[in-house]
Amino acid sequence: MKLFKTTKGILLQKDKDIYILQGEWDALINRKNLFSFLSEKIKSSERMDENSFDMLIGTQLQAPIGKQEVWAAGVTYLRSRDARMEESKTSGGADFYDKVYAAERPELFFKALPHRVAAHNGEVYIRKDSNWNVPEPELTLYINSVGEIQGYTIGNDMSSRSIEGENPLYLPQAKVYEKSAALGPCLFVPKDPIAKDTVISISIKRNGKEMFNDSIQINRIKRSFNELAAFLFRECDFADGCFLMTGTGMVPPNDFTLQPGDQVDITIDGIGTLSNRVGEKKP
Ligand code: DO4
Ligand code: MG
């Protein structure tokens, strides 16, 4: 099932059927066995026709987030480790990426508060003080307040490679700024954990021309999703649950940087496509 958060309320899509759910987003999603709860809830929920659904999704869609913090895991795929070792060669920081890939403790960092998160079809920003910017397509977990993964969405962990490459201690500036994250288009709530052969793919277009595309199966990740969630919940409480981006397995070639106007489309099997135009913070 898929949950869509709109300015007009919460919509649930189950195969071809659409339901309007009563209730508030955070209270609705933060529970044990969300799939079973939603399966019961639709029995007493009003239906919506496909045209009204398409109209609401086209004009009123929000990111599938309420009050949750967004966290991110890093260097969970070999491709990310290698790209970061390369970009930090001259700063002397390369060893840190190699070590964290192999270490028991994963890299976890705070990514965004909800107001910095772009929705599907919204703008993501690149920093004006960075000359090397990339999107990071990442399967993103929704974890309830007791640490259990209840759903999935598509995440874009926008990153400045020049700032992080200059010095790994600049990571928060490379990663955290206005509209440096996107989530959407929906929260996917499957009966069972997401399939290990799920494919995540990215396409970047400039003036309609494709500049980069790539794809990877999520089973290429070094760590399990439960392991990442468990580390995050070790010493943090999340009253409304939280979102955790699980790291990128795709990095454009070193001569590529995003420009304002670029179109970034990230697709994950079973969830959909998260589309964002690249912009910059207004002065
Ligand atoms: O080590 C810095 C961040 C890594 C990251 O965001 C990723 O691997 O996706
Ligand atoms: Mg990332």
Tab-separated table of C-alpha atoms and ligand atoms in Angstrom:
chain	number	residue	atom	x	y	z
A	1	MET	CA	0.000	0.000	0.000
A	2	LYS	CA	1.049	3.585	-0.547
A	3	LEU	CA	0.236	6.562	1.664
A	4	PHE	CA	0.190	10.021	0.082
A	5	LYS	CA	0.225	13.141	2.249
A	6	THR	CA	-1.641	16.038	0.626
A	7	THR	CA	-2.796	19.450	1.790
A	8	LYS	CA	-6.343	18.025	1.620
A	9	GLY	CA	-5.674	14.926	3.717
A	10	ILE	CA	-4.092	11.497	3.635
A	11	LEU	CA	-4.796	9.178	0.707
A	12	LEU	CA	-4.132	5.467	0.624
A	13	GLN	CA	-3.639	3.592	-2.631
A	14	LYS	CA	-4.047	-0.165	-2.614
A	15	ASP	CA	-3.744	-1.575	-6.121
A	16	LYS	CA	-6.334	0.436	-8.094
A	17	ASP	CA	-8.392	1.482	-5.057
A	18	ILE	CA	-7.986	4.860	-3.389
A	19	TYR	CA	-9.193	5.677	0.139
A	20	ILE	CA	-9.353	8.930	2.122
A	21	LEU	CA	-8.014	8.318	5.612
A	22	GLN	CA	-9.143	10.282	8.630
A	23	GLY	CA	-6.487	11.270	11.145
A	24	GLU	CA	-3.248	13.144	11.504
A	25	TRP	CA	-0.080	11.993	9.674
A	26	ASP	CA	2.270	11.442	12.622
A	27	ALA	CA	-0.290	9.597	14.743
A	28	LEU	CA	-1.343	7.517	11.751
A	29	ILE	CA	2.097	6.259	10.737
A	30	ASN	CA	3.738	5.902	14.147
A	31	ARG	CA	2.544	2.492	15.242
A	32	LYS	CA	3.470	-1.148	15.403
A	33	ASN	CA	2.361	-3.169	12.390
A	34	LEU	CA	1.267	-0.238	10.266
A	35	PHE	CA	0.365	-2.559	7.382
A	36	SER	CA	-2.238	-4.480	9.442
A	37	PHE	CA	-3.611	-1.273	10.918
A	38	LEU	CA	-4.116	0.245	7.443
A	39	SER	CA	-5.642	-2.978	6.113
A	40	GLU	CA	-8.334	-2.702	8.826
A	41	LYS	CA	-8.728	1.056	8.497
A	42	ILE	CA	-9.641	1.016	4.806
A	43	LYS	CA	-12.685	-1.131	5.606
A	44	SER	CA	-14.337	1.924	7.191
A	45	SER	CA	-12.769	4.598	4.943
A	46	GLU	CA	-14.387	6.595	2.164
A	47	ARG	CA	-13.296	5.823	-1.422
A	48	MET	CA	-12.015	8.346	-3.942
A	49	ASP	CA	-12.207	8.108	-7.730
A	50	GLU	CA	-9.058	7.943	-9.853
A	51	ASN	CA	-9.517	11.377	-11.477
A	52	SER	CA	-9.824	13.192	-8.134
A	53	PHE	CA	-6.787	11.255	-6.887
A	54	ASP	CA	-4.684	12.236	-9.925
A	55	MET	CA	-5.749	15.873	-9.532
A	56	LEU	CA	-4.800	15.949	-5.816
A	57	ILE	CA	-1.480	14.184	-6.403
A	58	GLY	CA	-0.699	16.604	-9.240
A	59	THR	CA	-1.445	19.782	-7.301
A	60	GLN	CA	-1.543	19.159	-3.536
A	61	LEU	CA	1.130	16.564	-2.800
A	62	GLN	CA	3.435	17.084	0.190
A	63	ALA	CA	6.530	15.193	1.308
A	64	PRO	CA	5.487	12.135	3.370
A	65	ILE	CA	6.811	13.634	6.586
A	66	GLY	CA	5.260	15.321	9.622
A	67	LYS	CA	7.412	16.198	12.633
A	68	GLN	CA	10.086	13.525	12.085
A	69	GLU	CA	13.805	14.227	11.899
A	70	VAL	CA	15.619	12.943	8.816
A	71	TRP	CA	18.887	11.087	9.421
A	72	ALA	CA	21.231	9.520	6.898
A	73	ALA	CA	23.702	6.658	6.756
A	74	GLY	CA	26.886	7.071	4.730
A	75	VAL	CA	29.467	4.923	2.982
A	76	THR	CA	27.163	1.911	2.975
A	77	TYR	CA	27.920	1.013	-0.673
A	78	LEU	CA	31.390	0.452	-2.203
A	79	ARG	CA	30.724	3.101	-4.855
A	80	SER	CA	30.236	5.760	-2.185
A	81	ARG	CA	33.387	4.719	-0.350
A	82	ASP	CA	35.474	4.821	-3.538
A	83	ALA	CA	34.109	8.178	-4.740
A	84	ARG	CA	34.736	9.768	-1.353
A	85	MET	CA	38.230	8.356	-1.028
A	86	GLU	CA	38.971	9.903	-4.402
A	87	GLU	CA	37.467	13.333	-3.644
A	88	SER	CA	39.306	13.593	-0.297
A	89	LYS	CA	42.725	12.410	-1.613
A	90	THR	CA	44.376	15.805	-1.244
A	91	SER	CA	42.813	16.609	2.143
A	92	GLY	CA	44.257	13.378	3.574
A	93	GLY	CA	40.773	12.264	4.635
A	94	ALA	CA	40.532	9.170	2.410
A	95	ASP	CA	41.360	6.703	5.200
A	96	PHE	CA	38.316	7.724	7.209
A	97	TYR	CA	35.964	6.507	4.468
A	98	ASP	CA	37.828	3.244	4.042
A	99	LYS	CA	37.726	2.628	7.798
A	100	VAL	CA	34.059	3.495	8.280
A	101	TYR	CA	33.028	1.178	5.434
A	102	ALA	CA	34.636	-1.728	7.277
A	103	ALA	CA	33.923	-0.693	10.871
A	104	GLU	CA	31.240	-2.185	13.085
A	105	ARG	CA	29.787	1.273	13.770
A	106	PRO	CA	28.178	2.820	10.665
A	107	GLU	CA	28.388	6.456	9.692
A	108	LEU	CA	25.112	8.119	10.702
A	109	PHE	CA	24.516	11.821	10.442
A	110	PHE	CA	21.692	14.259	11.014
A	111	LYS	CA	20.325	15.385	7.648
A	112	ALA	CA	17.223	17.552	7.923
A	113	LEU	CA	14.299	18.913	9.849
A	114	PRO	CA	10.991	18.635	7.984
A	115	HIS	CA	10.949	22.258	6.774
A	116	ARG	CA	14.172	21.671	4.792
A	117	VAL	CA	12.701	18.707	2.918
A	118	ALA	CA	11.413	19.126	-0.652
A	119	ALA	CA	8.401	17.143	-1.860
A	120	HIS	CA	8.005	15.321	-5.171
A	121	ASN	CA	8.054	17.961	-7.928
A	122	GLY	CA	9.478	20.570	-5.541
A	123	GLU	CA	12.911	22.183	-5.865
A	124	VAL	CA	16.067	20.834	-4.275
A	125	TYR	CA	18.904	23.308	-3.863
A	126	ILE	CA	22.609	23.311	-4.585
A	127	ARG	CA	24.896	25.550	-2.508
A	128	LYS	CA	26.165	28.688	-4.215
A	129	ASP	CA	29.510	28.375	-2.383
A	130	SER	CA	30.133	24.912	-3.816
A	131	ASN	CA	31.292	24.111	-7.350
A	132	TRP	CA	30.698	20.342	-7.227
A	133	ASN	CA	27.184	19.215	-6.346
A	134	VAL	CA	25.425	15.891	-6.779
A	135	PRO	CA	22.176	14.170	-5.877
A	136	GLU	CA	22.350	10.965	-3.834
A	137	PRO	CA	19.476	8.561	-4.565
A	138	GLU	CA	18.732	6.602	-1.395
A	139	LEU	CA	16.145	4.136	-0.186
A	140	THR	CA	14.778	5.806	2.937
A	141	LEU	CA	13.292	3.970	5.924
A	142	TYR	CA	10.412	5.146	8.055
A	143	ILE	CA	11.129	3.795	11.539
A	144	ASN	CA	8.454	4.023	14.258
A	145	SER	CA	9.147	5.352	17.763
A	146	VAL	CA	10.121	1.899	19.044
A	147	GLY	CA	12.725	1.412	16.342
A	148	GLU	CA	10.828	-0.839	13.921
A	149	ILE	CA	10.920	-0.230	10.156
A	150	GLN	CA	7.312	0.312	9.034
A	151	GLY	CA	7.665	1.817	5.576
A	152	TYR	CA	9.913	3.114	2.839
A	153	THR	CA	10.179	6.170	0.670
A	154	ILE	CA	12.588	7.593	-1.890
A	155	GLY	CA	15.197	10.043	-0.639
A	156	ASN	CA	17.597	12.444	-2.281
A	157	ASP	CA	20.564	13.311	-0.030
A	158	MET	CA	21.816	16.381	-1.939
A	159	SER	CA	25.538	16.813	-1.327
A	160	SER	CA	28.412	19.169	-2.008
A	161	ARG	CA	31.428	17.084	-3.019
A	162	SER	CA	33.771	20.097	-3.070
A	163	ILE	CA	33.008	21.049	0.538
A	164	GLU	CA	33.125	17.493	1.913
A	165	GLY	CA	36.228	16.758	-0.199
A	166	GLU	CA	38.062	19.788	1.163
A	167	ASN	CA	37.760	18.469	4.710
A	168	PRO	CA	35.515	15.694	6.116
A	169	LEU	CA	34.832	17.944	9.125
A	170	TYR	CA	32.826	20.122	6.752
A	171	LEU	CA	30.309	17.282	6.312
A	172	PRO	CA	27.411	19.135	8.019
A	173	GLN	CA	27.856	22.062	5.605
A	174	ALA	CA	28.121	19.711	2.617
A	175	LYS	CA	24.913	17.981	3.651
A	176	VAL	CA	22.651	20.296	5.648
A	177	TYR	CA	21.215	23.452	4.106
A	178	GLU	CA	17.870	24.648	2.750
A	179	LYS	CA	16.176	22.027	0.552
A	180	SER	CA	19.153	19.694	0.701
A	181	ALA	CA	16.817	16.727	1.050
A	182	ALA	CA	13.819	15.436	-0.855
A	183	LEU	CA	11.412	12.672	0.141
A	184	GLY	CA	8.495	11.164	-1.733
A	185	PRO	CA	6.297	10.696	-3.571
A	186	CYS	CA	4.627	8.424	-0.996
A	187	LEU	CA	5.244	6.235	2.016
A	188	PHE	CA	5.278	2.640	0.794
A	189	VAL	CA	3.941	0.242	3.422
A	190	PRO	CA	4.404	-3.372	2.323
A	191	LYS	CA	3.240	-6.467	4.226
A	192	ASP	CA	6.813	-7.822	4.300
A	193	PRO	CA	10.191	-6.076	4.284
A	194	ILE	CA	11.135	-4.621	0.903
A	195	ALA	CA	12.555	-7.213	-1.543
A	196	LYS	CA	16.353	-7.466	-1.548
A	197	ASP	CA	16.520	-7.346	-5.357
A	198	THR	CA	14.669	-4.014	-5.461
A	199	VAL	CA	16.292	-1.689	-7.996
A	200	ILE	CA	16.950	1.982	-7.378
A	201	SER	CA	17.757	4.133	-10.382
A	202	ILE	CA	18.523	7.740	-11.212
A	203	SER	CA	18.305	9.938	-14.287
A	204	ILE	CA	19.590	13.518	-14.475
A	205	LYS	CA	18.432	15.679	-17.380
A	206	ARG	CA	19.614	19.100	-18.545
A	207	ASN	CA	17.412	20.944	-21.058
A	208	GLY	CA	15.705	17.630	-21.791
A	209	LYS	CA	18.992	15.789	-22.509
A	210	GLU	CA	20.020	12.948	-20.211
A	211	MET	CA	23.385	13.732	-18.597
A	212	PHE	CA	23.643	10.705	-16.287
A	213	ASN	CA	21.774	7.549	-15.434
A	214	ASP	CA	22.577	4.567	-13.296
A	215	SER	CA	20.895	1.873	-11.241
A	216	ILE	CA	21.761	-0.586	-8.492
A	217	GLN	CA	20.019	-3.296	-6.486
A	218	ILE	CA	19.642	-2.510	-2.803
A	219	ASN	CA	21.233	-5.866	-1.904
A	220	ARG	CA	24.623	-4.322	-2.786
A	221	ILE	CA	24.489	-2.444	0.528
A	222	LYS	CA	27.135	-3.445	3.084
A	223	ARG	CA	24.837	-3.367	6.133
A	224	SER	CA	21.295	-4.467	6.944
A	225	PHE	CA	18.559	-1.880	7.369
A	226	ASN	CA	17.787	-3.206	10.874
A	227	GLU	CA	21.435	-2.756	11.832
A	228	LEU	CA	21.358	0.902	10.712
A	229	ALA	CA	18.079	1.510	12.574
A	230	ALA	CA	19.411	-0.152	15.730
A	231	PHE	CA	22.519	2.074	15.786
A	232	LEU	CA	20.400	5.192	15.306
A	233	PHE	CA	18.086	4.239	18.176
A	234	ARG	CA	20.921	3.321	20.566
A	235	GLU	CA	20.998	6.718	22.257
A	236	CYS	CA	18.248	8.712	20.496
A	237	ASP	CA	14.495	8.729	21.127
A	238	PHE	CA	12.128	9.738	18.344
A	239	ALA	CA	8.633	10.448	19.683
A	240	ASP	CA	7.106	10.390	16.171
A	241	GLY	CA	9.543	7.932	14.649
A	242	CYS	CA	12.100	9.140	12.099
A	243	PHE	CA	13.316	8.809	8.527
A	244	LEU	CA	16.692	7.256	7.770
A	245	MET	CA	18.302	7.564	4.332
A	246	THR	CA	20.363	4.419	3.792
A	247	GLY	CA	23.233	5.734	1.675
A	248	THR	CA	23.982	6.039	-2.010
A	249	GLY	CA	25.282	3.355	-4.349
A	250	MET	CA	25.420	5.702	-7.346
A	251	VAL	CA	27.740	8.642	-7.896
A	252	PRO	CA	28.023	10.578	-11.191
A	253	PRO	CA	31.498	10.816	-12.788
A	254	ASN	CA	33.905	13.337	-11.252
A	255	ASP	CA	33.467	15.864	-14.077
A	256	PHE	CA	29.732	16.167	-13.418
A	257	THR	CA	28.142	18.825	-11.250
A	258	LEU	CA	24.474	19.792	-11.016
A	259	GLN	CA	23.274	23.118	-12.382
A	260	PRO	CA	20.126	25.112	-11.627
A	261	GLY	CA	17.342	23.873	-13.897
A	262	ASP	CA	18.525	20.242	-13.961
A	263	GLN	CA	15.880	17.593	-13.457
A	264	VAL	CA	16.598	14.706	-11.066
A	265	ASP	CA	14.358	11.612	-11.227
A	266	ILE	CA	14.912	8.786	-8.750
A	267	THR	CA	12.900	5.589	-9.129
A	268	ILE	CA	12.589	2.657	-6.749
A	269	ASP	CA	10.665	-0.510	-7.717
A	270	GLY	CA	7.346	-0.668	-5.907
A	271	ILE	CA	7.528	2.889	-4.576
A	272	GLY	CA	7.495	5.148	-7.648
A	273	THR	CA	9.527	8.110	-8.874
A	274	LEU	CA	10.700	11.145	-6.927
A	275	SER	CA	11.221	14.086	-9.317
A	276	ASN	CA	12.867	17.371	-8.403
A	277	ARG	CA	14.161	20.371	-10.268
A	278	VAL	CA	17.442	21.833	-9.078
A	279	GLY	CA	17.389	25.412	-7.816
A	280	GLU	CA	19.249	27.714	-5.456
A	281	LYS	CA	18.283	29.449	-2.237
A	282	LYS	CA	16.716	32.793	-3.042
A	283	PRO	CA	18.704	35.789	-1.759
B	1	DO4	O1	30.559	10.272	4.346
B	1	DO4	C1	29.815	11.085	3.955
B	1	DO4	C2	28.412	10.904	3.513
B	1	DO4	C3	28.168	9.629	2.797
B	1	DO4	C4	26.829	9.552	2.174
B	1	DO4	O2	25.994	10.424	2.262
B	1	DO4	C5	26.474	8.337	1.408
B	1	DO4	O3	27.285	7.412	1.294
B	1	DO4	O4	25.355	8.284	0.901
B	2	MG	MG	24.140	10.003	1.119
